PDB file of N, CA and C in Angstrom:
ATOM      1  N   MET A   1     -17.817  16.001   2.444  1.00 93.00           N
ATOM      2  CA  MET A   1     -16.782  16.185   0.758  1.00 93.00           C
ATOM      3  C   MET A   1     -17.664  14.902   0.475  1.00 93.00           C
ATOM      4  N   LYS A   2     -17.884  14.302  -0.552  1.00 95.00           N
ATOM      5  CA  LYS A   2     -17.112  13.326  -1.401  1.00 95.00           C
ATOM      6  C   LYS A   2     -16.331  13.660  -2.111  1.00 95.00           C
ATOM      7  N   ILE A   3     -15.534  11.738  -1.721  1.00 96.00           N
ATOM      8  CA  ILE A   3     -13.033  12.023  -2.673  1.00 96.00           C
ATOM      9  C   ILE A   3     -13.308  11.045  -3.642  1.00 96.00           C
ATOM     10  N   ILE A   4     -13.255  11.615  -5.064  1.00 96.00           N
ATOM     11  CA  ILE A   4     -12.915  10.220  -5.316  1.00 96.00           C
ATOM     12  C   ILE A   4     -11.234  10.887  -5.791  1.00 96.00           C
ATOM     13  N   ALA A   5     -10.452   9.273  -5.702  1.00 96.00           N
ATOM     14  CA  ALA A   5      -8.663   9.568  -6.184  1.00 96.00           C
ATOM     15  C   ALA A   5      -9.130   8.937  -7.273  1.00 96.00           C
ATOM     16  N   PHE A   6      -8.529  10.339  -7.828  1.00 95.00           N
ATOM     17  CA  PHE A   6      -7.687  10.140  -9.580  1.00 95.00           C
ATOM     18  C   PHE A   6      -6.059   9.872  -9.833  1.00 95.00           C
ATOM     19  N   SER A   7      -5.724   8.431  -9.713  1.00 93.00           N
ATOM     20  CA  SER A   7      -4.018   8.439  -9.755  1.00 93.00           C
ATOM     21  C   SER A   7      -4.182   6.791 -10.904  1.00 93.00           C
ATOM     22  N   ILE A   8      -2.329   7.063 -11.003  1.00 91.00           N
ATOM     23  CA  ILE A   8      -1.498   5.788 -11.632  1.00 91.00           C
ATOM     24  C   ILE A   8      -1.478   5.119 -10.644  1.00 91.00           C
ATOM     25  N   GLU A   9      -1.928   5.170  -9.419  1.00 88.00           N
ATOM     26  CA  GLU A   9      -1.200   3.928  -8.416  1.00 88.00           C
ATOM     27  C   GLU A   9      -1.833   3.041  -8.900  1.00 88.00           C
ATOM     28  N   LYS A  10      -1.430   1.721  -8.736  1.00 84.00           N
ATOM     29  CA  LYS A  10      -1.796   0.502  -8.836  1.00 84.00           C
ATOM     30  C   LYS A  10      -2.009  -0.735  -7.750  1.00 84.00           C
ATOM     31  N   ARG A  11      -0.482  -0.335  -6.730  1.00 85.00           N
ATOM     32  CA  ARG A  11      -0.999  -1.205  -5.608  1.00 85.00           C
ATOM     33  C   ARG A  11      -2.308  -1.601  -4.817  1.00 85.00           C
ATOM     34  N   PRO A  12      -2.800  -2.607  -4.792  1.00 83.00           N
ATOM     35  CA  PRO A  12      -4.050  -3.380  -4.007  1.00 83.00           C
ATOM     36  C   PRO A  12      -4.032  -2.194  -2.720  1.00 83.00           C
ATOM     37  N   LYS A  13      -3.235  -2.740  -2.200  1.00 83.00           N
ATOM     38  CA  LYS A  13      -2.420  -1.745  -0.638  1.00 83.00           C
ATOM     39  C   LYS A  13      -2.828  -0.934  -0.195  1.00 83.00           C
ATOM     40  N   VAL A  14      -2.175  -0.058  -1.218  1.00 88.00           N
ATOM     41  CA  VAL A  14      -1.782   1.754  -0.884  1.00 88.00           C
ATOM     42  C   VAL A  14      -3.470   1.755  -1.585  1.00 88.00           C
ATOM     43  N   ILE A  15      -4.678   1.463  -2.546  1.00 89.00           N
ATOM     44  CA  ILE A  15      -5.843   1.869  -2.900  1.00 89.00           C
ATOM     45  C   ILE A  15      -6.022   1.140  -1.945  1.00 89.00           C
ATOM     46  N   ASP A  16      -6.840  -0.326  -1.212  1.00 85.00           N
ATOM     47  CA  ASP A  16      -7.096   0.007  -0.099  1.00 85.00           C
ATOM     48  C   ASP A  16      -6.935   0.513   1.231  1.00 85.00           C
ATOM     49  N   ASP A  17      -6.343   1.418   1.390  1.00 88.00           N
ATOM     50  CA  ASP A  17      -5.661   1.641   2.258  1.00 88.00           C
ATOM     51  C   ASP A  17      -7.055   3.342   1.979  1.00 88.00           C
ATOM     52  N   LEU A  18      -6.473   3.942   0.982  1.00 92.00           N
ATOM     53  CA  LEU A  18      -7.511   5.129   0.994  1.00 92.00           C
ATOM     54  C   LEU A  18      -8.814   4.980   1.422  1.00 92.00           C
ATOM     55  N   PHE A  19      -9.060   3.612   1.074  1.00 89.00           N
ATOM     56  CA  PHE A  19     -10.946   3.688   0.914  1.00 89.00           C
ATOM     57  C   PHE A  19     -10.637   3.559   2.434  1.00 89.00           C
ATOM     58  N   LYS A  20     -10.065   2.558   3.120  1.00 89.00           N
ATOM     59  CA  LYS A  20     -10.125   2.402   4.728  1.00 89.00           C
ATOM     60  C   LYS A  20      -9.837   3.454   5.433  1.00 89.00           C
ATOM     61  N   ILE A  21      -8.411   4.351   5.736  1.00 92.00           N
ATOM     62  CA  ILE A  21      -7.965   5.383   6.359  1.00 92.00           C
ATOM     63  C   ILE A  21      -8.345   6.085   6.044  1.00 92.00           C
ATOM     64  N   GLN A  22      -8.683   6.294   4.659  1.00 93.00           N
ATOM     65  CA  GLN A  22      -8.432   8.105   4.245  1.00 93.00           C
ATOM     66  C   GLN A  22     -10.215   7.915   3.988  1.00 93.00           C
ATOM     67  N   GLU A  23     -10.076   7.360   4.165  1.00 93.00           N
ATOM     68  CA  GLU A  23     -12.061   7.084   3.219  1.00 93.00           C
ATOM     69  C   GLU A  23     -12.876   8.147   2.384  1.00 93.00           C
ATOM     70  N   ILE A  24     -11.759   7.308   1.098  1.00 95.00           N
ATOM     71  CA  ILE A  24     -12.613   7.817   0.496  1.00 95.00           C
ATOM     72  C   ILE A  24     -13.419   7.489  -0.880  1.00 95.00           C
ATOM     73  N   ASN A  25     -14.344   8.306  -1.556  1.00 96.00           N
ATOM     74  CA  ASN A  25     -15.275   7.372  -1.983  1.00 96.00           C
ATOM     75  C   ASN A  25     -15.493   6.810  -2.823  1.00 96.00           C
ATOM     76  N   GLY A  26     -14.062   6.707  -3.641  1.00 95.00           N
ATOM     77  CA  GLY A  26     -13.890   6.388  -4.853  1.00 95.00           C
ATOM     78  C   GLY A  26     -12.254   5.884  -5.532  1.00 95.00           C
ATOM     79  N   PHE A  27     -12.289   5.416  -6.130  1.00 95.00           N
ATOM     80  CA  PHE A  27     -11.149   5.817  -6.920  1.00 95.00           C
ATOM     81  C   PHE A  27     -11.367   5.322  -8.357  1.00 95.00           C
ATOM     82  N   VAL A  28     -10.221   6.108  -9.226  1.00 93.00           N
ATOM     83  CA  VAL A  28     -10.453   6.160 -11.299  1.00 93.00           C
ATOM     84  C   VAL A  28      -8.972   5.613 -11.395  1.00 93.00           C
ATOM     85  N   SER A  29      -8.776   4.909 -11.590  1.00 90.00           N
ATOM     86  CA  SER A  29      -6.594   4.815 -12.331  1.00 90.00           C
ATOM     87  C   SER A  29      -7.324   5.481 -13.364  1.00 90.00           C
ATOM     88  N   LYS A  30      -5.625   6.214 -13.897  1.00 91.00           N
ATOM     89  CA  LYS A  30      -5.842   6.811 -15.017  1.00 91.00           C
ATOM     90  C   LYS A  30      -5.602   5.562 -16.250  1.00 91.00           C
ATOM     91  N   GLY A  31      -6.059   6.511 -17.157  1.00 86.00           N
ATOM     92  CA  GLY A  31      -5.591   4.832 -17.810  1.00 86.00           C
ATOM     93  C   GLY A  31      -6.093   5.377 -20.025  1.00 86.00           C
ATOM     94  N   ARG A  32      -6.667   5.094 -20.526  1.00 85.00           N
ATOM     95  CA  ARG A  32      -6.910   5.446 -21.749  1.00 85.00           C
ATOM     96  C   ARG A  32      -8.822   6.081 -21.922  1.00 85.00           C
ATOM     97  N   ASN A  33      -9.072   4.715 -20.866  1.00 82.00           N
ATOM     98  CA  ASN A  33     -10.079   5.905 -20.607  1.00 82.00           C
ATOM     99  C   ASN A  33     -10.666   6.406 -19.120  1.00 82.00           C
ATOM    100  N   ASP A  34     -10.331   6.741 -18.896  1.00 88.00           N
ATOM    101  CA  ASP A  34     -10.261   7.282 -17.229  1.00 88.00           C
ATOM    102  C   ASP A  34     -11.230   8.538 -17.243  1.00 88.00           C
ATOM    103  N   GLY A  35     -10.856   9.369 -18.534  1.00 91.00           N
ATOM    104  CA  GLY A  35     -12.562  10.460 -18.455  1.00 91.00           C
ATOM    105  C   GLY A  35     -13.601  10.308 -18.622  1.00 91.00           C
ATOM    106  N   LYS A  36     -13.925   9.065 -19.330  1.00 92.00           N
ATOM    107  CA  LYS A  36     -14.739   8.519 -19.233  1.00 92.00           C
ATOM    108  C   LYS A  36     -15.528   7.819 -17.658  1.00 92.00           C
ATOM    109  N   ASP A  37     -14.366   7.384 -17.218  1.00 91.00           N
ATOM    110  CA  ASP A  37     -14.336   6.594 -16.009  1.00 91.00           C
ATOM    111  C   ASP A  37     -14.569   7.627 -14.845  1.00 91.00           C
ATOM    112  N   LEU A  38     -13.916   7.952 -15.223  1.00 93.00           N
ATOM    113  CA  LEU A  38     -13.820   9.061 -13.824  1.00 93.00           C
ATOM    114  C   LEU A  38     -15.746   9.550 -14.125  1.00 93.00           C
ATOM    115  N   LYS A  39     -16.133  10.562 -14.747  1.00 95.00           N
ATOM    116  CA  LYS A  39     -17.249  11.184 -14.819  1.00 95.00           C
ATOM    117  C   LYS A  39     -18.472  10.220 -15.091  1.00 95.00           C
ATOM    118  N   ASN A  40     -18.117   8.709 -14.757  1.00 94.00           N
ATOM    119  CA  ASN A  40     -19.110   7.379 -14.426  1.00 94.00           C
ATOM    120  C   ASN A  40     -19.328   7.333 -12.562  1.00 94.00           C
ATOM    121  N   ALA A  41     -17.335   7.702 -12.344  1.00 94.00           N
ATOM    122  CA  ALA A  41     -17.677   7.522 -10.709  1.00 94.00           C
ATOM    123  C   ALA A  41     -18.239   8.666 -10.280  1.00 94.00           C
ATOM    124  N   ILE A  42     -18.308   9.912 -10.967  1.00 96.00           N
ATOM    125  CA  ILE A  42     -18.741  11.148  -9.967  1.00 96.00           C
ATOM    126  C   ILE A  42     -20.509  10.745  -9.971  1.00 96.00           C
ATOM    127  N   LYS A  43     -20.833  10.302 -11.010  1.00 96.00           N
ATOM    128  CA  LYS A  43     -21.765  10.273 -10.705  1.00 96.00           C
ATOM    129  C   LYS A  43     -22.440   9.672 -10.085  1.00 96.00           C
ATOM    130  N   LYS A  44     -21.311   8.383  -9.873  1.00 95.00           N
ATOM    131  CA  LYS A  44     -21.757   7.076  -8.703  1.00 95.00           C
ATOM    132  C   LYS A  44     -22.354   7.771  -7.871  1.00 95.00           C
ATOM    133  N   VAL A  45     -20.900   8.530  -7.280  1.00 95.00           N
ATOM    134  CA  VAL A  45     -20.304   8.642  -5.839  1.00 95.00           C
ATOM    135  C   VAL A  45     -21.488   9.583  -5.160  1.00 95.00           C
ATOM    136  N   LEU A  46     -21.839  10.608  -6.721  1.00 95.00           N
ATOM    137  CA  LEU A  46     -22.925  11.532  -5.831  1.00 95.00           C
ATOM    138  C   LEU A  46     -24.381  10.668  -5.248  1.00 95.00           C
ATOM    139  N   LYS A  47     -24.025   9.437  -6.515  1.00 95.00           N
ATOM    140  CA  LYS A  47     -25.645   8.622  -5.901  1.00 95.00           C
ATOM    141  C   LYS A  47     -25.573   7.337  -4.314  1.00 95.00           C
ATOM    142  N   ASN A  48     -23.886   8.175  -3.782  1.00 93.00           N
ATOM    143  CA  ASN A  48     -23.488   7.748  -2.589  1.00 93.00           C
ATOM    144  C   ASN A  48     -23.338   6.391  -2.381  1.00 93.00           C
ATOM    145  N   GLU A  49     -23.031   6.087  -4.217  1.00 92.00           N
ATOM    146  CA  GLU A  49     -21.749   4.370  -4.011  1.00 92.00           C
ATOM    147  C   GLU A  49     -20.823   4.327  -3.797  1.00 92.00           C
ATOM    148  N   THR A  50     -19.959   3.411  -3.721  1.00 92.00           N
ATOM    149  CA  THR A  50     -18.500   3.240  -3.662  1.00 92.00           C
ATOM    150  C   THR A  50     -17.978   2.773  -5.195  1.00 92.00           C
ATOM    151  N   VAL A  51     -17.007   3.719  -5.766  1.00 93.00           N
ATOM    152  CA  VAL A  51     -16.406   3.267  -6.945  1.00 93.00           C
ATOM    153  C   VAL A  51     -14.828   2.910  -6.725  1.00 93.00           C
ATOM    154  N   ILE A  52     -15.031   1.369  -7.002  1.00 87.00           N
ATOM    155  CA  ILE A  52     -13.511   0.703  -7.882  1.00 87.00           C
ATOM    156  C   ILE A  52     -13.424   0.053  -8.010  1.00 87.00           C
ATOM    157  N   PRO A  53     -12.933   0.384  -8.973  1.00 79.00           N
ATOM    158  CA  PRO A  53     -12.132  -0.546 -10.015  1.00 79.00           C
ATOM    159  C   PRO A  53     -12.478  -2.056 -10.098  1.00 79.00           C
ATOM    160  N   GLN A  54     -13.331  -2.926 -10.445  1.00 81.00           N
ATOM    161  CA  GLN A  54     -12.702  -4.379 -10.241  1.00 81.00           C
ATOM    162  C   GLN A  54     -11.678  -5.460 -10.218  1.00 81.00           C
ATOM    163  N   GLU A  55     -10.649  -4.750 -10.796  1.00 77.00           N
ATOM    164  CA  GLU A  55      -9.439  -5.489 -10.625  1.00 77.00           C
ATOM    165  C   GLU A  55      -9.070  -4.800  -9.286  1.00 77.00           C
ATOM    166  N   ILE A  56      -8.653  -3.895  -8.865  1.00 77.00           N
ATOM    167  CA  ILE A  56      -8.515  -3.557  -7.952  1.00 77.00           C
ATOM    168  C   ILE A  56      -9.118  -4.742  -6.751  1.00 77.00           C
ATOM    169  N   LEU A  57     -10.861  -4.589  -6.558  1.00 76.00           N
ATOM    170  CA  LEU A  57     -11.147  -4.960  -6.086  1.00 76.00           C
ATOM    171  C   LEU A  57     -10.982  -7.169  -5.931  1.00 76.00           C
ATOM    172  N   ASN A  58     -10.705  -6.997  -6.836  1.00 78.00           N
ATOM    173  CA  ASN A  58     -10.353  -8.596  -6.729  1.00 78.00           C
ATOM    174  C   ASN A  58      -8.706  -8.842  -6.027  1.00 78.00           C
ATOM    175  N   SER A  59      -8.437  -7.614  -6.566  1.00 75.00           N
ATOM    176  CA  SER A  59      -6.483  -7.932  -6.041  1.00 75.00           C
ATOM    177  C   SER A  59      -6.887  -7.725  -4.719  1.00 75.00           C
ATOM    178  N   ILE A  60      -7.327  -7.290  -3.960  1.00 67.00           N
ATOM    179  CA  ILE A  60      -7.970  -6.268  -2.367  1.00 67.00           C
ATOM    180  C   ILE A  60      -8.109  -7.980  -1.944  1.00 67.00           C
ATOM    181  N   ARG A  61      -8.892  -8.616  -2.265  1.00 70.00           N
ATOM    182  CA  ARG A  61      -9.866 -10.260  -1.919  1.00 70.00           C
ATOM    183  C   ARG A  61      -8.680 -11.338  -2.208  1.00 70.00           C
ATOM    184  N   ASN A  62      -7.887 -10.937  -3.028  1.00 69.00           N
ATOM    185  CA  ASN A  62      -7.164 -11.587  -3.196  1.00 69.00           C
ATOM    186  C   ASN A  62      -6.110 -11.773  -2.354  1.00 69.00           C
ATOM    187  N   THR A  63      -5.830 -10.928  -1.759  1.00 63.00           N
ATOM    188  CA  THR A  63      -4.483 -10.632  -1.092  1.00 63.00           C
ATOM    189  C   THR A  63      -4.142 -11.069   0.506  1.00 63.00           C
ATOM    190  N   SER A  64      -3.290 -11.346   1.043  1.00 62.00           N
ATOM    191  CA  SER A  64      -2.973 -11.824   2.103  1.00 62.00           C
ATOM    192  C   SER A  64      -1.493 -11.971   3.095  1.00 62.00           C
ATOM    193  N   PHE A  65      -1.742 -11.317   3.686  1.00 67.00           N
ATOM    194  CA  PHE A  65      -0.636 -11.054   4.301  1.00 67.00           C
ATOM    195  C   PHE A  65       0.164 -12.069   5.582  1.00 67.00           C
ATOM    196  N   ASN A  66       1.326 -12.255   5.117  1.00 75.00           N
ATOM    197  CA  ASN A  66       1.890 -13.196   6.388  1.00 75.00           C
ATOM    198  C   ASN A  66       3.188 -12.043   6.981  1.00 75.00           C
ATOM    199  N   PHE A  67       2.610 -11.844   7.541  1.00 82.00           N
ATOM    200  CA  PHE A  67       4.678 -11.111   8.558  1.00 82.00           C
ATOM    201  C   PHE A  67       4.967 -11.792   9.194  1.00 82.00           C
ATOM    202  N   THR A  68       6.242 -12.119   8.897  1.00 88.00           N
ATOM    203  CA  THR A  68       6.869 -12.363  10.087  1.00 88.00           C
ATOM    204  C   THR A  68       7.014 -11.592  11.327  1.00 88.00           C
ATOM    205  N   GLU A  69       8.063 -12.170  12.019  1.00 90.00           N
ATOM    206  CA  GLU A  69       7.955 -11.541  13.622  1.00 90.00           C
ATOM    207  C   GLU A  69       9.727 -10.497  12.883  1.00 90.00           C
ATOM    208  N   TYR A  70      10.698 -11.332  11.768  1.00 92.00           N
ATOM    209  CA  TYR A  70      11.169 -10.839  11.274  1.00 92.00           C
ATOM    210  C   TYR A  70      10.575  -9.147  10.040  1.00 92.00           C
ATOM    211  N   ASP A  71      10.041  -9.505   9.631  1.00 91.00           N
ATOM    212  CA  ASP A  71       8.867  -8.304   9.093  1.00 91.00           C
ATOM    213  C   ASP A  71       8.622  -7.101  10.673  1.00 91.00           C
ATOM    214  N   VAL A  72       8.144  -7.620  10.649  1.00 90.00           N
ATOM    215  CA  VAL A  72       7.325  -7.064  12.114  1.00 90.00           C
ATOM    216  C   VAL A  72       8.802  -5.893  12.455  1.00 90.00           C
ATOM    217  N   THR A  73       9.937  -6.303  13.406  1.00 93.00           N
ATOM    218  CA  THR A  73      10.641  -5.463  13.352  1.00 93.00           C
ATOM    219  C   THR A  73      10.713  -4.791  12.353  1.00 93.00           C
ATOM    220  N   LEU A  74      10.831  -5.250  11.147  1.00 93.00           N
ATOM    221  CA  LEU A  74      11.782  -4.313   9.910  1.00 93.00           C
ATOM    222  C   LEU A  74      10.317  -3.432   9.650  1.00 93.00           C
ATOM    223  N   ILE A  75       9.623  -3.535   9.788  1.00 91.00           N
ATOM    224  CA  ILE A  75       8.428  -2.226   9.601  1.00 91.00           C
ATOM    225  C   ILE A  75       8.126  -1.562  11.301  1.00 91.00           C
ATOM    226  N   GLU A  76       9.094  -1.637  12.045  1.00 92.00           N
ATOM    227  CA  GLU A  76       8.786  -0.987  13.040  1.00 92.00           C
ATOM    228  C   GLU A  76       9.989  -0.207  13.248  1.00 92.00           C
ATOM    229  N   LEU A  77      11.188  -0.887  12.560  1.00 93.00           N
ATOM    230  CA  LEU A  77      12.520   0.249  12.542  1.00 93.00           C
ATOM    231  C   LEU A  77      12.217   1.136  11.886  1.00 93.00           C
ATOM    232  N   LEU A  78      11.523   0.992  10.080  1.00 93.00           N
ATOM    233  CA  LEU A  78      10.907   1.225   9.087  1.00 93.00           C
ATOM    234  C   LEU A  78      10.434   2.460   9.383  1.00 93.00           C
ATOM    235  N   ALA A  79       9.319   2.482  10.291  1.00 92.00           N
ATOM    236  CA  ALA A  79       8.910   3.050  10.873  1.00 92.00           C
ATOM    237  C   ALA A  79       8.770   4.696  11.759  1.00 92.00           C
ATOM    238  N   LYS A  80       9.614   3.993  12.849  1.00 92.00           N
ATOM    239  CA  LYS A  80      10.843   4.805  13.453  1.00 92.00           C
ATOM    240  C   LYS A  80      12.001   5.928  12.532  1.00 92.00           C
ATOM    241  N   GLY A  81      11.867   5.746  11.990  1.00 93.00           N
ATOM    242  CA  GLY A  81      12.369   6.561  10.612  1.00 93.00           C
ATOM    243  C   GLY A  81      13.877   6.007  10.676  1.00 93.00           C
ATOM    244  N   TRP A  82      14.567   4.992  10.696  1.00 93.00           N
ATOM    245  CA  TRP A  82      15.386   4.252  10.635  1.00 93.00           C
ATOM    246  C   TRP A  82      16.404   4.224   9.470  1.00 93.00           C
ATOM    247  N   LYS A  83      17.451   4.149   9.134  1.00 93.00           N
ATOM    248  CA  LYS A  83      18.226   3.565   8.171  1.00 93.00           C
ATOM    249  C   LYS A  83      18.269   2.954   8.117  1.00 93.00           C
ATOM    250  N   GLN A  84      18.242   2.040   6.782  1.00 93.00           N
ATOM    251  CA  GLN A  84      18.895   0.863   6.465  1.00 93.00           C
ATOM    252  C   GLN A  84      21.176   0.568   6.975  1.00 93.00           C
ATOM    253  N   ASN A  85      21.290   1.102   7.157  1.00 93.00           N
ATOM    254  CA  ASN A  85      22.265   0.625   7.859  1.00 93.00           C
ATOM    255  C   ASN A  85      22.071   0.398   8.973  1.00 93.00           C
ATOM    256  N   GLN A  86      21.883   1.117   9.405  1.00 95.00           N
ATOM    257  CA  GLN A  86      21.074   1.215  10.973  1.00 95.00           C
ATOM    258  C   GLN A  86      20.963   0.177  11.380  1.00 95.00           C
ATOM    259  N   ILE A  87      19.386   0.103  10.915  1.00 95.00           N
ATOM    260  CA  ILE A  87      18.422  -1.406  10.460  1.00 95.00           C
ATOM    261  C   ILE A  87      19.474  -2.754  10.629  1.00 95.00           C
ATOM    262  N   GLU A  88      20.586  -2.954   9.972  1.00 95.00           N
ATOM    263  CA  GLU A  88      21.709  -3.600   9.503  1.00 95.00           C
ATOM    264  C   GLU A  88      22.542  -3.423  11.008  1.00 95.00           C
ATOM    265  N   GLU A  89      22.830  -2.427  11.626  1.00 95.00           N
ATOM    266  CA  GLU A  89      23.662  -3.017  12.349  1.00 95.00           C
ATOM    267  C   GLU A  89      22.946  -3.124  14.058  1.00 95.00           C
ATOM    268  N   TYR A  90      21.595  -2.852  13.852  1.00 95.00           N
ATOM    269  CA  TYR A  90      20.321  -3.577  14.641  1.00 95.00           C
ATOM    270  C   TYR A  90      20.300  -4.996  14.790  1.00 95.00           C
ATOM    271  N   PHE A  91      20.150  -5.273  13.530  1.00 95.00           N
ATOM    272  CA  PHE A  91      19.898  -7.588  13.472  1.00 95.00           C
ATOM    273  C   PHE A  91      21.135  -7.610  13.842  1.00 95.00           C
ATOM    274  N   LYS A  92      22.605  -7.000  13.243  1.00 95.00           N
ATOM    275  CA  LYS A  92      23.795  -7.947  13.700  1.00 95.00           C
ATOM    276  C   LYS A  92      24.009  -7.979  15.593  1.00 95.00           C
ATOM    277  N   LYS A  93      23.242  -6.593  16.092  1.00 96.00           N
ATOM    278  CA  LYS A  93      23.085  -6.745  17.498  1.00 96.00           C
ATOM    279  C   LYS A  93      22.370  -7.792  18.216  1.00 96.00           C
ATOM    280  N   ASN A  94      21.359  -7.962  17.323  1.00 95.00           N
ATOM    281  CA  ASN A  94      21.490  -8.494  17.694  1.00 95.00           C
ATOM    282  C   ASN A  94      21.061 -10.820  17.538  1.00 95.00           C
ATOM    283  N   ASN A  95      21.371 -10.455  16.745  1.00 95.00           N
ATOM    284  CA  ASN A  95      21.211 -12.008  15.822  1.00 95.00           C
ATOM    285  C   ASN A  95      20.140 -11.785  15.079  1.00 95.00           C
ATOM    286  N   ILE A  96      19.364 -11.040  14.790  1.00 94.00           N
ATOM    287  CA  ILE A  96      18.375 -11.043  14.055  1.00 94.00           C
ATOM    288  C   ILE A  96      18.678 -11.718  12.529  1.00 94.00           C
ATOM    289  N   THR A  97      18.474 -12.259  11.681  1.00 92.00           N
ATOM    290  CA  THR A  97      18.464 -12.726  10.696  1.00 92.00           C
ATOM    291  C   THR A  97      17.818 -12.764   9.408  1.00 92.00           C
ATOM    292  N   PRO A  98      18.517 -12.539   7.821  1.00 93.00           N
ATOM    293  CA  PRO A  98      19.296 -11.734   7.548  1.00 93.00           C
ATOM    294  C   PRO A  98      19.839 -10.896   8.045  1.00 93.00           C
ATOM    295  N   ASP A  99      20.527 -10.362   7.768  1.00 91.00           N
ATOM    296  CA  ASP A  99      21.164  -9.060   8.651  1.00 91.00           C
ATOM    297  C   ASP A  99      22.374  -8.206   7.418  1.00 91.00           C
ATOM    298  N   SER A 100      22.172  -9.204   6.396  1.00 92.00           N
ATOM    299  CA  SER A 100      23.438  -7.765   5.268  1.00 92.00           C
ATOM    300  C   SER A 100      21.929  -6.878   4.810  1.00 92.00           C
ATOM    301  N   LYS A 101      23.400  -6.263   4.339  1.00 90.00           N
ATOM    302  CA  LYS A 101      22.310  -4.920   4.083  1.00 90.00           C
ATOM    303  C   LYS A 101      21.150  -5.345   2.553  1.00 90.00           C
ATOM    304  N   SER A 102      21.971  -6.187   1.722  1.00 91.00           N
ATOM    305  CA  SER A 102      21.207  -6.617   0.012  1.00 91.00           C
ATOM    306  C   SER A 102      19.891  -7.678   1.148  1.00 91.00           C
ATOM    307  N   ALA A 103      20.150  -7.732   1.625  1.00 91.00           N
ATOM    308  CA  ALA A 103      18.843  -9.036   2.254  1.00 91.00           C
ATOM    309  C   ALA A 103      17.392  -8.176   2.924  1.00 91.00           C
ATOM    310  N   ILE A 104      18.492  -7.262   3.117  1.00 91.00           N
ATOM    311  CA  ILE A 104      17.480  -6.200   4.167  1.00 91.00           C
ATOM    312  C   ILE A 104      16.343  -4.834   2.873  1.00 91.00           C
ATOM    313  N   GLU A 105      17.638  -4.588   1.697  1.00 91.00           N
ATOM    314  CA  GLU A 105      16.906  -3.577   1.076  1.00 91.00           C
ATOM    315  C   GLU A 105      15.860  -5.101   0.259  1.00 91.00           C
ATOM    316  N   LYS A 106      16.532  -6.090   0.180  1.00 90.00           N
ATOM    317  CA  LYS A 106      15.124  -6.914  -1.266  1.00 90.00           C
ATOM    318  C   LYS A 106      13.525  -7.399   0.323  1.00 90.00           C
ATOM    319  N   LYS A 107      14.090  -7.691   1.616  1.00 88.00           N
ATOM    320  CA  LYS A 107      12.551  -7.597   2.111  1.00 88.00           C
ATOM    321  C   LYS A 107      12.264  -5.965   2.018  1.00 88.00           C
ATOM    322  N   ILE A 108      12.456  -5.515   2.210  1.00 87.00           N
ATOM    323  CA  ILE A 108      11.863  -3.465   2.077  1.00 87.00           C
ATOM    324  C   ILE A 108      11.084  -3.822   0.861  1.00 87.00           C
ATOM    325  N   LYS A 109      11.989  -3.758  -0.239  1.00 82.00           N
ATOM    326  CA  LYS A 109      11.195  -3.676  -1.745  1.00 82.00           C
ATOM    327  C   LYS A 109       9.998  -5.259  -1.662  1.00 82.00           C
TER     328      LYS A 109
END
């Protein structure tokens, strides 16, 4: 089965994950020409081509991630379902800085 995601999503990492994890065959952004774009995407996917908007492809290629130990710890705790106030307490107990709730909120964003 061929899969085309048709979405307003604009974050390159999310779209890249759709291709890598969900193994979609195409992505079409909703917008002014979305009907035409969707029609073209369907034609290409049926010909076994992968369809990804050029601006998203460029953005994915130019995106690099430099995660610090702080970032990894924060992501791990979030993945475990911890709430921000629990993370704040954990950071304070383990001398991980910055440990304020506002700093944690900013880092998550």
